Short mmCIF file of C-alpha atoms in Angstrom, two decimals:
data_model
loop_
_atom_site.label_atom_id
_atom_site.label_comp_id
_atom_site.label_asym_id
_atom_site.label_seq_id
_atom_site.Cartn_x
_atom_site.Cartn_y
_atom_site.Cartn_z
CA MET D 1 -35.34 -61.40 11.70
CA THR D 2 -31.71 -61.15 13.16
CA ALA D 3 -31.88 -60.08 17.00
CA ARG D 4 -29.84 -56.85 17.57
CA THR D 5 -28.37 -55.71 20.94
CA ILE D 6 -27.88 -52.18 19.13
CA PRO D 7 -30.55 -50.74 17.09
CA ALA D 8 -29.99 -50.36 13.32
CA GLY D 9 -29.36 -47.00 11.58
CA LEU D 10 -27.44 -45.13 14.28
CA GLY D 11 -25.62 -41.98 13.40
CA PHE D 12 -21.87 -41.37 14.07
CA ASP D 13 -22.62 -39.19 17.33
CA GLU D 14 -24.69 -42.02 18.74
CA HIS D 15 -22.11 -44.69 18.15
CA VAL D 16 -19.58 -42.39 20.07
CA ARG D 17 -22.06 -41.93 22.89
CA ARG D 18 -22.56 -45.80 23.19
CA LEU D 19 -18.68 -46.34 23.11
CA ASP D 20 -18.11 -43.62 25.72
CA VAL D 21 -20.93 -44.89 27.94
CA CYS D 22 -21.22 -48.61 27.52
CA GLY D 23 -17.83 -49.42 25.85
CA PHE D 24 -19.46 -50.97 22.80
CA THR D 25 -21.36 -50.49 19.74
CA VAL D 26 -22.35 -52.10 16.48
CA VAL D 27 -22.14 -50.31 13.13
CA ASP D 28 -24.44 -52.04 10.50
CA ASP D 29 -23.98 -52.86 6.79
CA VAL D 30 -20.17 -52.66 6.77
CA LEU D 31 -19.58 -55.91 4.58
CA SER D 32 -21.86 -56.79 1.59
CA VAL D 33 -23.43 -60.02 1.38
CA ASP D 34 -21.00 -61.53 -1.22
CA VAL D 35 -17.96 -60.31 0.72
CA VAL D 36 -19.46 -62.06 4.01
CA ARG D 37 -20.07 -65.29 1.87
CA GLU D 38 -16.68 -65.40 0.25
CA ALA D 39 -14.76 -64.43 3.52
CA ARG D 40 -16.63 -66.97 5.70
CA SER D 41 -15.87 -69.85 2.87
CA LYS D 42 -12.10 -68.89 2.70
CA ILE D 43 -11.81 -68.61 6.42
CA GLU D 44 -13.61 -72.01 7.24
CA ASN D 45 -11.34 -73.72 4.79
CA LEU D 46 -8.23 -72.20 6.54
CA TYR D 47 -9.53 -73.31 9.77
CA ARG D 48 -9.07 -76.89 8.39
CA ALA D 49 -5.68 -76.18 6.47
CA ASP D 50 -3.79 -73.39 8.12
CA PRO D 51 -0.76 -74.87 10.01
CA GLY D 52 -0.98 -71.76 12.41
CA VAL D 53 -4.43 -72.96 13.38
CA ALA D 54 -3.12 -76.43 14.25
CA ALA D 55 -0.17 -74.90 16.30
CA ASN D 56 -2.76 -72.91 18.23
CA ARG D 57 -5.11 -75.55 19.39
CA SER D 58 -4.17 -75.12 22.95
CA SER D 59 -6.96 -72.82 23.96
CA PRO D 60 -9.22 -74.30 26.55
CA THR D 61 -12.17 -73.70 24.31
CA GLY D 62 -10.53 -75.04 21.10
CA THR D 63 -10.69 -71.64 19.40
CA TYR D 64 -9.53 -71.49 15.75
CA HIS D 65 -7.03 -68.65 15.38
CA LEU D 66 -5.76 -67.26 12.14
CA GLU D 67 -3.10 -64.62 12.59
CA ASN D 68 -2.02 -61.99 9.79
CA LEU D 69 -5.26 -62.41 8.01
CA PRO D 70 -4.16 -59.88 5.06
CA ASN D 71 -1.51 -62.53 3.89
CA LYS D 72 -4.22 -65.14 3.56
CA GLY D 73 -6.23 -63.80 0.63
CA ARG D 74 -6.95 -60.39 -1.21
CA ILE D 75 -10.37 -60.18 0.28
CA PHE D 76 -8.82 -59.72 3.78
CA GLU D 77 -6.51 -56.81 2.59
CA ASP D 78 -8.83 -54.12 3.29
CA PHE D 79 -12.23 -55.04 4.96
CA PHE D 80 -11.18 -53.14 8.16
CA LEU D 81 -10.98 -49.58 6.26
CA ASN D 82 -14.64 -48.93 6.42
CA SER D 83 -15.08 -45.17 6.73
CA VAL D 84 -17.28 -45.10 9.68
CA VAL D 85 -15.14 -47.61 11.80
CA VAL D 86 -12.07 -45.79 10.87
CA LYS D 87 -13.55 -42.44 11.96
CA LEU D 88 -14.64 -44.07 15.12
CA ALA D 89 -11.27 -45.46 15.73
CA GLU D 90 -9.68 -41.88 14.95
CA ARG D 91 -12.26 -40.28 17.46
CA PHE D 92 -10.96 -42.42 20.42
CA LEU D 93 -7.19 -43.42 19.56
CA GLY D 94 -6.26 -40.38 17.38
CA PRO D 95 -5.46 -39.95 13.61
CA GLU D 96 -2.20 -42.04 13.92
CA PHE D 97 -3.74 -45.25 15.49
CA ILE D 98 -2.31 -48.46 14.08
CA ALA D 99 -3.26 -52.27 13.72
CA GLN D 100 -1.88 -54.61 16.21
CA ASP D 101 -3.03 -57.71 14.38
CA VAL D 102 -5.68 -58.56 11.81
CA TRP D 103 -7.05 -62.07 12.46
CA SER D 104 -9.96 -64.47 12.55
CA PHE D 105 -11.42 -66.22 15.42
CA GLY D 106 -13.59 -69.25 15.12
CA ILE D 107 -15.62 -70.71 18.10
CA PRO D 108 -16.29 -74.42 17.43
CA ALA D 109 -19.74 -75.73 17.87
CA HIS D 110 -20.55 -76.79 21.50
CA SER D 111 -17.74 -74.71 22.99
CA PRO D 112 -17.84 -73.23 26.40
CA ALA D 113 -17.50 -69.60 27.17
CA TYR D 114 -14.06 -68.22 27.42
CA ARG D 115 -13.19 -66.25 30.66
CA LEU D 116 -13.79 -62.42 30.86
CA HIS D 117 -10.68 -60.53 30.33
CA SER D 118 -9.45 -57.19 29.14
CA ASP D 119 -7.05 -56.79 26.23
CA ASP D 120 -5.22 -53.86 27.69
CA ASP D 121 -2.39 -54.50 30.02
CA VAL D 122 -2.92 -51.29 32.18
CA ARG D 123 -6.27 -49.80 33.42
CA THR D 124 -6.94 -46.11 32.13
CA PRO D 125 -10.47 -45.32 32.71
CA GLY D 126 -11.52 -42.52 30.36
CA LYS D 127 -8.54 -42.82 28.36
CA PRO D 128 -8.85 -45.53 25.57
CA LEU D 129 -6.00 -47.34 24.62
CA SER D 130 -7.33 -49.86 21.93
CA LEU D 131 -10.40 -50.72 20.08
CA VAL D 132 -11.43 -54.25 18.92
CA THR D 133 -13.42 -54.39 15.81
CA ILE D 134 -15.20 -57.79 15.20
CA TYR D 135 -16.90 -58.43 11.85
CA PRO D 136 -19.45 -61.40 12.28
CA LEU D 137 -19.36 -63.66 9.13
CA VAL D 138 -22.46 -65.48 10.54
CA ASP D 139 -25.13 -63.75 12.72
CA PHE D 140 -23.89 -63.24 16.23
CA THR D 141 -26.54 -64.77 18.77
CA ALA D 142 -26.72 -65.55 22.40
CA ASP D 143 -26.68 -69.06 21.45
CA ASN D 144 -23.65 -69.24 19.11
CA GLY D 145 -21.05 -67.59 21.12
CA GLY D 146 -21.65 -64.01 20.24
CA THR D 147 -19.23 -61.76 21.93
CA ARG D 148 -19.79 -61.59 25.74
CA VAL D 149 -19.29 -58.21 27.43
CA VAL D 150 -19.97 -56.30 30.80
CA PRO D 151 -21.50 -52.95 29.61
CA GLY D 152 -19.68 -49.99 31.27
CA SER D 153 -16.64 -52.28 32.63
CA HIS D 154 -14.12 -49.92 30.83
CA TRP D 155 -14.84 -47.52 33.50
CA ILE D 156 -13.86 -49.96 36.18
CA PRO D 157 -10.15 -49.35 37.55
CA ARG D 158 -9.49 -53.05 37.94
CA PHE D 159 -9.34 -56.32 35.92
CA PRO D 160 -12.05 -58.89 35.95
CA ASP D 161 -11.48 -61.45 38.65
CA GLY D 162 -13.89 -64.33 37.78
CA PRO D 163 -15.29 -66.27 34.92
CA ASP D 164 -18.40 -64.24 34.66
CA CYS D 165 -20.04 -61.19 36.18
CA PRO D 166 -23.59 -59.86 37.09
CA GLY D 167 -24.97 -57.76 34.11
CA GLU D 168 -22.96 -59.35 31.36
CA ILE D 169 -24.75 -59.70 28.03
CA ASN D 170 -23.89 -61.55 24.54
CA ILE D 171 -23.94 -58.99 21.73
CA GLU D 172 -26.26 -59.92 19.08
CA ALA D 173 -25.55 -58.76 15.44
CA PRO D 174 -26.08 -59.57 11.94
CA ALA D 175 -23.43 -60.94 9.63
CA GLY D 176 -21.66 -58.14 7.93
CA SER D 177 -21.86 -55.70 10.69
CA CYS D 178 -18.79 -54.55 12.85
CA VAL D 179 -18.98 -54.94 16.59
CA ILE D 180 -16.77 -52.40 18.11
CA LEU D 181 -15.58 -52.31 21.59
CA PHE D 182 -12.88 -50.87 23.79
CA GLY D 183 -9.99 -53.27 24.47
CA SER D 184 -10.44 -52.32 28.23
CA LEU D 185 -14.14 -53.48 28.23
CA TRP D 186 -14.54 -56.85 30.20
CA HIS D 187 -15.37 -59.34 27.40
CA SER D 188 -14.83 -62.79 26.11
CA SER D 189 -16.33 -65.29 23.50
CA GLY D 190 -19.60 -66.75 24.56
CA ALA D 191 -20.52 -70.33 24.75
CA ASN D 192 -21.47 -71.83 21.31
CA ARG D 193 -24.35 -74.00 22.02
CA THR D 194 -25.11 -74.68 18.20
CA ASP D 195 -23.86 -77.26 15.66
CA ARG D 196 -21.68 -74.89 13.59
CA ILE D 197 -18.76 -72.74 13.83
CA ARG D 198 -19.22 -69.12 14.90
CA THR D 199 -16.98 -67.39 12.38
CA SER D 200 -15.73 -63.87 12.23
CA MET D 201 -12.81 -61.68 11.38
CA SER D 202 -11.27 -58.83 13.32
CA ALA D 203 -8.73 -55.79 13.58
CA TYR D 204 -7.26 -54.76 16.83
CA PHE D 205 -6.49 -51.16 16.82
CA THR D 206 -4.23 -49.27 19.40
CA VAL D 207 -2.63 -45.69 20.00
CA PRO D 208 0.68 -45.73 17.95
CA TRP D 209 3.13 -45.90 20.70
CA ILE D 210 2.04 -49.44 21.72
CA ARG D 211 4.36 -52.06 20.21
CA GLN D 212 2.55 -54.16 17.55
CA GLU D 213 2.01 -57.67 18.14
CA LEU D 214 2.92 -58.21 14.47
CA ASP D 215 5.42 -55.87 12.68
CA PHE D 216 3.21 -55.82 9.51
CA SER D 217 6.09 -53.88 7.66
CA ARG D 218 8.00 -57.10 7.86
CA THR D 219 5.55 -59.89 7.91
CA LEU D 220 3.17 -58.69 5.24
CA SER D 221 4.06 -60.07 1.77
CA PRO D 222 5.42 -57.49 -0.58
CA ASP D 223 2.33 -57.78 -2.93
CA VAL D 224 0.10 -57.16 -0.06
CA LEU D 225 2.30 -54.02 0.67
CA SER D 226 2.38 -52.80 -2.76
CA ARG D 227 -1.40 -52.84 -3.20
CA ALA D 228 -2.12 -51.24 0.12
CA SER D 229 -3.55 -48.03 0.00
CA PRO D 230 -1.91 -44.91 1.86
CA GLU D 231 -4.47 -45.31 4.78
CA ALA D 232 -3.85 -48.95 4.94
CA ARG D 233 -0.20 -48.63 5.04
CA ARG D 234 -0.45 -46.08 7.91
CA ILE D 235 -2.85 -48.59 9.87
CA PHE D 236 -0.28 -51.30 9.21
CA GLY D 237 2.17 -49.08 11.01
CA LEU D 238 4.75 -48.09 8.42
CA ARG D 239 4.84 -44.71 9.71
CA ALA D 240 4.86 -45.54 13.33
CA ARG D 241 7.70 -48.17 12.90
CA ALA D 242 11.03 -47.26 14.47
CA PRO D 243 13.47 -46.88 11.50
CA PHE D 244 16.65 -49.04 10.99
CA THR D 245 18.50 -45.99 10.27
CA GLU D 246 18.92 -42.28 10.75
CA ARG D 247 15.51 -40.82 10.18
CA TRP D 248 16.69 -38.37 7.50
CA LYS D 249 17.31 -41.53 5.49
CA TRP D 250 13.97 -43.04 6.21
CA ASP D 251 10.80 -43.04 4.01
CA GLU D 252 7.82 -43.01 6.43
CA GLU D 253 5.37 -43.38 3.71
CA THR D 254 6.65 -46.70 2.44
CA GLY D 255 8.31 -47.90 5.74
CA THR D 256 11.67 -48.40 3.83
CA PRO D 257 14.93 -46.27 3.46
CA GLN D 258 14.89 -43.77 0.73
CA SER D 259 15.86 -45.31 -2.61
CA ARG D 260 19.19 -43.38 -2.92
CA TYR D 261 20.27 -44.91 0.14
CA ARG D 262 19.41 -48.55 -0.39
CA ASP D 263 22.66 -49.76 -1.88
CA GLU D 264 24.62 -48.08 1.12
CA LEU D 265 22.42 -49.76 3.56
CA ARG D 266 22.62 -53.07 1.71
CA THR D 267 26.56 -52.93 1.82
CA ALA D 268 26.26 -52.34 5.52
CA GLY D 269 24.38 -55.58 6.03
CA PHE D 270 21.02 -54.52 6.17
CA GLY D 271 18.67 -57.43 5.39
CA ARG D 272 15.74 -57.93 2.72
CA CYS D 273 13.32 -57.54 5.36
CA CYS D 274 14.56 -53.83 5.72
CA LEU D 275 14.56 -53.42 2.09
CA PRO D 276 11.55 -54.97 0.62
CA ALA D 277 11.65 -52.88 -2.65
CA GLN D 278 14.55 -54.92 -3.59
CA LEU D 279 12.84 -58.32 -3.50
CA GLU D 280 12.28 -58.29 -7.20
CA ASP D 281 15.81 -57.29 -7.95
CA ASP D 282 17.04 -60.17 -5.62
CA ARG D 283 14.88 -62.69 -7.61
CA VAL D 284 16.31 -61.40 -10.89
CA ALA D 285 19.90 -61.71 -9.73
CA ARG D 286 19.27 -65.25 -8.53
#
C-alpha cells in the first residue's frame, strides 16, 4: 500500500483548511491509471529526446525539465483542469487565475535534494500569490524524491536561508493524485535514493496580474489553442494578456483582434503571432 502524508477521501473544506494552515494538501484520484501510464511513457521518452531538456541540464541535481508541456502531446493539454484542483485555485487566487507554465520535472536516480526555496519573489503571509500543482506519475515516497516541504512556512515573513530546516518532511502521495502547495511554502525536490526517475508533471498557477513565464497565447501551437476549452483558454491567460491594439478591437475570449479588424492590423505590420487565426490563410497563400 502506498504511504500517504495526507489521508485519502478528504472533502473540499478540509483541503482548504490544510492549505491555509499547512500550506499544502493532496487530492486523490485526479488522473486515471491509463492517463498516468501514457503520460509517464511519453514524458520519459521526451527526457531523452527533447532538445529543451538537453539545454537545461545545468541544474546542480541534473533535473530533467520539460517546458510548455501542452505543445508536447494531446494528453498534456487538459490534465490540469480537474474540477477540484481548479476550484481550490479559484478559492485562493480568485476566479481569474492563470497558468505561468505547465511543465514536467524528472528527478534522476541517485540525485541529491535541491535547496529549499520559495517560488514567490515577495513574502505576503496570508495573501497567496501562487499555487503549484504537481501530478505524480510514479508514487511519491521519502526515498524517490517526493516533494520536500516545511509545513506552515508560507506564514513565515522571510525566505529560507539554508539547505534544510527542522520540521521538513517529504510528501508521500500515490501516482495519479495531485499535490497542491502554495508557491510561498518552503519546498524543493527531495533526494532520489532509488534506481529510477521520479517523474511528474505540473501546472503553476498565479493571480492574473503577475506576468507569465510563458506567453501561451503566442507559444502554444494553433492546434492546441483551437482545441482548448473556454476554461483552458482563460487559464492559459488569453483574457489576461495585454492587447496589441485598442481594447475595443480586441476579443478577450480568443486572445486575438476581432476578425473585422485583422486585415487592418496586418496592413499595419502586426505579425502572425498576433493573428493566429490567419495561419491557415498564410499557408494557403504560400
